[in-house]
Amino acid sequence: MSGSVLSQKQVGIVLPSWVNDVVAGTVGGWAQVVSGHPFDTLKVRLQTQPNPPKYNGAMDCLRITLKEEGPAGLYKGVTSPLMGIGICNAVMFAANGTFRRMLQGGDETKTLSILEIGTAGSMAGGVMAFVNCPVELLKVKLQTQYGPSAGAIVAKAVIKGEAEAGAIKPYTGVLDAGIRTFRQQGLKGLYRGMDITLLRDIPSYFSYFVTYEGSKRILAHFNHHGNVSELSTPELLLAGGVAGFGAWIPCYPQDVIKSRMQSNLKYKNTLECFRSLQMEAAGGNWKVWFKGFGPTMARAFPANAATFFFYELTMKFMRGE
């Protein structure tokens, strides 16, 4: 096997199940960021824009972002999820795998019911919230920083002598945003919006894994006599993409509240942010709860299809299948 990468089985090494989950989850997370971040930027900008709104819709947001900032504007804040999504997905799949094994009672050959799969997913969501909150907070701070790159703004101001005393300096990157947030607000600042993140992630991950496993079983029932291990690449991509839709259906309004909370320090707590959105929604303006929904759904399919496909592919490789 000279010149080739060897699997665990080929080299006679069997890693713990949680290690496989961590490695495969990390690879799936990177695939998700590469395929989905531009859509996420549009979603966050639509969710956090002021009232009256700056953008008329997703396409208008895309047009203005490209005009004012170029393609790089769509990847603002990408360092945070690229650094963090590996950790996030590793935690998600490792936690989900651990909770599934707990429900299996030590028998990994036992097939869990859809409800048990959802239960494990929701518990993993509770764990995930503690990782997602600070990672997404830094991402939101950078994504809602409009105009050219922050480094270019600061350099230009210094050259022209335009840096004003006391002016708010733009964040130069994810580390700068993290350090400054911690210095100004402590650990509490990095976990701003933690309560609403929990209320978002627990139902979201329940639906996420139920939709994915349910889709796989349905496809296997009709095409492979119920054998999910025989699913083809297009079928796995389809199941992963549909799971992306399933993850957002029960939690999108919570995500809007979270984005508002994390991008605007004027809100003292989540309840105040919720009431502010309620006032905006008064008089039939219910769409305020679904700002950015279009880009989110456009991102959901390819990003999650890539996530699960590369997760499954990596798991099969590591098991030597």
Short mmCIF file of C-alpha atoms in Angstrom, two decimals:
data_model
loop_
_atom_site.label_atom_id
_atom_site.label_comp_id
_atom_site.label_asym_id
_atom_site.label_seq_id
_atom_site.Cartn_x
_atom_site.Cartn_y
_atom_site.Cartn_z
CA MET A 1 0.00 0.00 0.00
CA SER A 2 2.98 2.30 -0.54
CA GLY A 3 2.05 5.91 -1.29
CA SER A 4 -1.54 5.52 -0.09
CA VAL A 5 -3.38 6.56 3.07
CA LEU A 6 -4.19 3.61 5.30
CA SER A 7 -7.40 3.14 7.27
CA GLN A 8 -7.56 1.88 10.86
CA LYS A 9 -8.42 -1.64 9.74
CA GLN A 10 -5.47 -1.76 7.30
CA VAL A 11 -2.94 -0.76 9.98
CA GLY A 12 -4.58 -2.85 12.70
CA ILE A 13 -5.54 0.09 14.90
CA VAL A 14 -9.05 0.46 16.29
CA LEU A 15 -9.79 3.93 17.64
CA PRO A 16 -12.56 4.65 20.17
CA SER A 17 -15.93 5.52 18.63
CA TRP A 18 -15.80 9.08 19.96
CA VAL A 19 -12.47 9.69 18.18
CA ASN A 20 -14.04 8.65 14.87
CA ASP A 21 -16.95 11.02 15.60
CA VAL A 22 -14.56 13.90 16.33
CA VAL A 23 -12.45 13.46 13.18
CA ALA A 24 -15.42 12.87 10.86
CA GLY A 25 -17.36 15.75 12.43
CA THR A 26 -14.44 18.11 11.90
CA VAL A 27 -14.15 17.21 8.21
CA GLY A 28 -17.92 17.60 7.77
CA GLY A 29 -17.80 20.99 9.50
CA TRP A 30 -15.13 22.36 7.19
CA ALA A 31 -17.17 21.24 4.18
CA GLN A 32 -20.18 23.07 5.65
CA VAL A 33 -18.33 26.38 6.04
CA VAL A 34 -16.82 26.37 2.56
CA SER A 35 -20.18 25.69 0.90
CA GLY A 36 -22.45 27.81 3.11
CA HIS A 37 -20.76 30.91 4.57
CA PRO A 38 -21.82 33.47 1.89
CA PHE A 39 -25.49 32.55 2.47
CA ASP A 40 -24.95 32.87 6.22
CA THR A 41 -23.53 36.38 5.83
CA LEU A 42 -26.63 37.48 3.91
CA LYS A 43 -28.86 35.89 6.57
CA VAL A 44 -27.15 37.68 9.46
CA ARG A 45 -27.17 41.05 7.70
CA LEU A 46 -30.87 40.77 6.94
CA GLN A 47 -31.64 39.70 10.52
CA THR A 48 -29.68 42.54 12.13
CA GLN A 49 -30.43 45.46 9.82
CA PRO A 50 -32.04 48.53 11.40
CA ASN A 51 -35.64 49.64 11.08
CA PRO A 52 -36.35 51.05 8.48
CA PRO A 53 -34.33 48.34 6.73
CA LYS A 54 -31.20 48.89 4.66
CA TYR A 55 -31.98 46.01 2.29
CA ASN A 56 -35.17 45.21 0.38
CA GLY A 57 -34.49 41.50 0.38
CA ALA A 58 -31.85 38.81 -0.07
CA MET A 59 -30.94 39.73 -3.66
CA ASP A 60 -30.70 43.41 -2.76
CA CYS A 61 -28.45 42.52 0.17
CA LEU A 62 -26.26 40.43 -2.16
CA ARG A 63 -26.07 43.23 -4.74
CA ILE A 64 -25.14 45.94 -2.22
CA THR A 65 -22.60 43.71 -0.45
CA LEU A 66 -20.85 42.85 -3.72
CA LYS A 67 -20.95 46.50 -4.86
CA GLU A 68 -19.57 47.95 -1.62
CA GLU A 69 -17.24 45.18 -0.47
CA GLY A 70 -16.70 42.78 -3.34
CA PRO A 71 -16.84 38.96 -3.03
CA ALA A 72 -14.69 39.12 0.12
CA GLY A 73 -17.62 40.79 1.88
CA LEU A 74 -19.56 37.52 1.67
CA TYR A 75 -16.81 35.77 3.60
CA LYS A 76 -16.54 38.26 6.46
CA GLY A 77 -16.23 36.41 9.74
CA VAL A 78 -15.37 33.14 7.99
CA THR A 79 -12.30 32.62 10.19
CA SER A 80 -14.44 32.14 13.29
CA PRO A 81 -16.59 29.30 11.93
CA LEU A 82 -13.65 27.83 9.98
CA MET A 83 -11.67 27.66 13.23
CA GLY A 84 -14.70 26.90 15.36
CA ILE A 85 -16.92 24.74 13.15
CA GLY A 86 -14.41 21.91 13.31
CA ILE A 87 -14.69 22.05 17.09
CA CYS A 88 -18.47 22.60 16.90
CA ASN A 89 -19.13 19.65 14.62
CA ALA A 90 -16.64 17.48 16.47
CA VAL A 91 -18.51 18.22 19.71
CA MET A 92 -21.90 17.75 18.02
CA PHE A 93 -21.17 14.36 16.47
CA ALA A 94 -19.18 13.12 19.48
CA ALA A 95 -21.96 14.17 21.88
CA ASN A 96 -24.64 12.72 19.63
CA GLY A 97 -22.72 9.46 19.29
CA THR A 98 -22.18 9.28 23.05
CA PHE A 99 -25.86 9.86 23.83
CA ARG A 100 -26.89 7.29 21.21
CA ARG A 101 -24.60 4.70 22.75
CA MET A 102 -26.10 5.50 26.16
CA LEU A 103 -29.57 4.87 24.76
CA GLN A 104 -28.35 1.65 23.17
CA GLY A 105 -27.30 0.41 26.61
CA GLY A 106 -23.84 -0.56 25.43
CA ASP A 107 -25.10 -2.58 22.45
CA GLU A 108 -23.94 -0.62 19.38
CA THR A 109 -25.73 -3.08 17.08
CA LYS A 110 -29.13 -2.03 18.48
CA THR A 111 -31.19 0.08 16.08
CA LEU A 112 -32.62 3.13 17.81
CA SER A 113 -36.13 4.36 17.15
CA ILE A 114 -36.62 7.74 15.49
CA LEU A 115 -37.73 9.19 18.83
CA GLU A 116 -34.56 7.91 20.51
CA ILE A 117 -32.48 9.41 17.72
CA GLY A 118 -34.23 12.74 18.27
CA THR A 119 -33.67 12.52 22.02
CA ALA A 120 -29.93 11.97 21.54
CA GLY A 121 -29.89 14.85 19.05
CA SER A 122 -31.63 17.25 21.43
CA MET A 123 -29.20 16.39 24.24
CA ALA A 124 -26.31 16.97 21.84
CA GLY A 125 -27.94 20.32 20.99
CA GLY A 126 -27.84 21.28 24.66
CA VAL A 127 -24.11 20.60 24.70
CA MET A 128 -23.58 22.33 21.36
CA ALA A 129 -25.10 25.59 22.55
CA PHE A 130 -22.13 26.17 24.85
CA VAL A 131 -19.78 25.96 21.86
CA ASN A 132 -22.02 27.67 19.30
CA CYS A 133 -22.73 30.78 21.37
CA PRO A 134 -19.24 32.35 21.50
CA VAL A 135 -18.29 31.16 17.99
CA GLU A 136 -21.42 32.65 16.45
CA LEU A 137 -21.15 35.83 18.51
CA LEU A 138 -17.73 36.62 17.01
CA LYS A 139 -18.98 35.68 13.54
CA VAL A 140 -21.98 38.01 13.87
CA LYS A 141 -19.78 40.89 15.09
CA LEU A 142 -17.60 40.59 11.99
CA GLN A 143 -20.46 39.97 9.54
CA THR A 144 -22.29 43.12 10.67
CA GLN A 145 -19.17 45.25 10.23
CA TYR A 146 -19.98 46.94 6.94
CA GLY A 147 -17.75 48.42 4.27
CA PRO A 148 -14.21 47.41 3.19
CA SER A 149 -12.08 45.19 5.38
CA ALA A 150 -11.38 46.54 8.82
CA GLY A 151 -7.63 46.37 8.29
CA ALA A 152 -7.92 48.56 5.20
CA ILE A 153 -10.07 51.10 7.05
CA VAL A 154 -7.62 51.42 9.95
CA ALA A 155 -4.57 51.65 7.67
CA LYS A 156 -6.21 54.32 5.54
CA ALA A 157 -7.20 56.32 8.61
CA VAL A 158 -3.66 56.23 10.00
CA ILE A 159 -2.11 57.26 6.68
CA LYS A 160 -4.50 60.21 6.30
CA GLY A 161 -4.35 61.11 9.95
CA GLU A 162 -8.08 60.62 10.24
CA ALA A 163 -8.15 58.31 13.26
CA GLU A 164 -10.22 60.16 15.81
CA ALA A 165 -9.62 59.93 19.53
CA GLY A 166 -12.28 57.78 21.12
CA ALA A 167 -13.59 56.48 17.77
CA ILE A 168 -14.71 52.85 17.72
CA LYS A 169 -12.01 50.91 15.93
CA PRO A 170 -13.30 48.16 13.60
CA TYR A 171 -12.37 44.58 14.41
CA THR A 172 -9.38 43.41 12.38
CA GLY A 173 -10.28 39.75 12.66
CA VAL A 174 -11.77 37.03 14.82
CA LEU A 175 -8.96 37.08 17.41
CA ASP A 176 -9.19 40.85 17.75
CA ALA A 177 -12.98 40.60 18.19
CA GLY A 178 -12.61 37.85 20.78
CA ILE A 179 -9.90 39.58 22.82
CA ARG A 180 -11.67 42.96 22.83
CA THR A 181 -15.03 41.43 23.74
CA PHE A 182 -13.46 39.51 26.63
CA ARG A 183 -11.58 42.57 27.88
CA GLN A 184 -14.66 44.79 27.78
CA GLN A 185 -17.33 42.36 28.98
CA GLY A 186 -15.56 39.29 30.32
CA LEU A 187 -16.72 35.72 29.74
CA LYS A 188 -20.32 36.91 30.03
CA GLY A 189 -19.78 39.01 26.89
CA LEU A 190 -18.70 35.98 24.87
CA TYR A 191 -21.80 34.10 26.06
CA ARG A 192 -24.26 36.90 25.32
CA GLY A 193 -27.47 35.28 24.07
CA MET A 194 -26.71 31.91 25.67
CA ASP A 195 -30.28 31.38 26.87
CA ILE A 196 -31.81 31.87 23.43
CA THR A 197 -29.04 29.75 21.88
CA LEU A 198 -30.15 26.86 24.11
CA LEU A 199 -33.78 27.42 23.14
CA ARG A 200 -32.71 27.34 19.50
CA ASP A 201 -30.31 24.40 19.51
CA ILE A 202 -32.24 21.82 21.54
CA PRO A 203 -35.27 21.61 19.19
CA SER A 204 -33.10 22.25 16.15
CA TYR A 205 -30.81 19.27 16.69
CA PHE A 206 -33.77 17.05 17.59
CA SER A 207 -35.28 17.82 14.20
CA TYR A 208 -31.90 17.73 12.44
CA PHE A 209 -31.05 14.13 13.29
CA VAL A 210 -34.65 12.90 13.08
CA THR A 211 -34.94 14.31 9.56
CA TYR A 212 -31.58 12.89 8.47
CA GLU A 213 -32.07 9.39 9.85
CA GLY A 214 -35.72 9.37 8.82
CA SER A 215 -34.82 10.35 5.25
CA LYS A 216 -32.14 7.67 5.08
CA ARG A 217 -34.54 4.99 6.28
CA ILE A 218 -37.26 6.04 3.83
CA LEU A 219 -34.80 6.00 0.91
CA ALA A 220 -33.40 2.64 2.04
CA HIS A 221 -36.92 1.19 2.40
CA PHE A 222 -37.88 2.05 -1.17
CA ASN A 223 -34.55 1.45 -2.89
CA HIS A 224 -32.44 -0.99 -0.85
CA HIS A 225 -34.84 -3.26 1.08
CA GLY A 226 -34.26 -1.20 4.22
CA ASN A 227 -30.44 -1.45 4.21
CA VAL A 228 -29.15 2.09 4.88
CA SER A 229 -25.53 1.00 4.33
CA GLU A 230 -26.31 0.59 0.62
CA LEU A 231 -27.41 4.20 0.10
CA SER A 232 -25.71 5.87 -2.87
CA THR A 233 -23.87 9.20 -2.83
CA PRO A 234 -26.84 11.14 -4.31
CA GLU A 235 -29.15 9.57 -1.71
CA LEU A 236 -26.86 10.55 1.17
CA LEU A 237 -26.59 14.08 -0.23
CA LEU A 238 -30.38 14.26 -0.50
CA ALA A 239 -30.88 13.08 3.09
CA GLY A 240 -28.29 15.57 4.39
CA GLY A 241 -29.80 18.44 2.43
CA VAL A 242 -33.32 17.70 3.67
CA ALA A 243 -31.96 17.54 7.23
CA GLY A 244 -30.72 21.09 6.75
CA PHE A 245 -34.29 22.24 6.13
CA GLY A 246 -35.50 20.22 9.10
CA ALA A 247 -32.98 21.85 11.44
CA TRP A 248 -34.27 25.38 10.78
CA ILE A 249 -38.04 24.84 10.78
CA PRO A 250 -38.49 24.67 14.59
CA CYS A 251 -36.00 27.38 15.51
CA TYR A 252 -35.75 30.25 13.05
CA PRO A 253 -37.41 32.97 15.19
CA GLN A 254 -35.05 32.05 18.03
CA ASP A 255 -32.12 32.57 15.65
CA VAL A 256 -33.40 36.05 14.73
CA ILE A 257 -33.52 36.97 18.43
CA LYS A 258 -30.02 35.56 18.96
CA SER A 259 -28.54 37.53 16.07
CA ARG A 260 -30.16 40.75 17.32
CA MET A 261 -28.91 40.15 20.85
CA GLN A 262 -25.36 39.43 19.77
CA SER A 263 -25.07 42.35 17.34
CA ASN A 264 -26.72 45.06 19.46
CA LEU A 265 -25.58 45.81 23.00
CA LYS A 266 -28.54 48.08 23.71
CA TYR A 267 -30.61 45.05 24.76
CA LYS A 268 -30.16 44.26 28.44
CA ASN A 269 -31.48 40.72 28.11
CA THR A 270 -33.21 38.30 25.76
CA LEU A 271 -36.69 39.24 26.96
CA GLU A 272 -36.10 42.90 26.07
CA CYS A 273 -34.88 41.88 22.61
CA PHE A 274 -37.94 39.64 22.16
CA ARG A 275 -40.29 42.49 23.13
CA SER A 276 -38.54 44.83 20.70
CA LEU A 277 -39.13 42.36 17.87
CA GLN A 278 -42.72 41.94 19.02
CA MET A 279 -43.24 45.69 18.64
CA GLU A 280 -41.75 45.58 15.13
CA ALA A 281 -44.06 42.69 14.26
CA ALA A 282 -47.16 44.56 15.50
CA GLY A 283 -49.71 45.41 12.85
CA GLY A 284 -49.17 42.30 10.77
CA ASN A 285 -45.44 42.69 10.12
CA TRP A 286 -44.84 39.03 11.06
CA LYS A 287 -42.01 38.76 8.51
CA VAL A 288 -39.67 40.32 11.07
CA TRP A 289 -39.41 36.85 12.66
CA PHE A 290 -38.22 35.38 9.36
CA LYS A 291 -35.73 37.97 8.09
CA GLY A 292 -32.99 36.22 6.15
CA PHE A 293 -35.07 33.06 5.80
CA GLY A 294 -34.47 32.87 2.03
CA PRO A 295 -30.64 32.79 2.20
CA THR A 296 -30.87 30.39 5.15
CA MET A 297 -32.93 27.90 3.17
CA ALA A 298 -30.69 28.38 0.12
CA ARG A 299 -27.69 27.57 2.33
CA ALA A 300 -29.35 24.76 4.26
CA PHE A 301 -29.40 22.15 1.51
CA PRO A 302 -25.85 22.35 0.09
CA ALA A 303 -24.17 23.07 3.44
CA ASN A 304 -25.78 20.18 5.27
CA ALA A 305 -25.60 17.82 2.32
CA ALA A 306 -21.84 18.45 2.34
CA THR A 307 -21.66 18.07 6.14
CA PHE A 308 -23.30 14.67 6.33
CA PHE A 309 -21.75 13.35 3.12
CA PHE A 310 -18.19 14.08 4.25
CA TYR A 311 -19.01 12.87 7.76
CA GLU A 312 -20.27 9.53 6.44
CA LEU A 313 -17.37 9.28 3.96
CA THR A 314 -14.77 9.91 6.67
CA MET A 315 -16.43 7.48 9.08
CA LYS A 316 -16.42 4.72 6.43
CA PHE A 317 -12.77 5.37 5.67
CA MET A 318 -11.74 5.33 9.34
CA ARG A 319 -13.63 2.08 9.90
CA GLY A 320 -11.95 0.57 6.84
CA GLU A 321 -15.27 -0.10 5.09
#
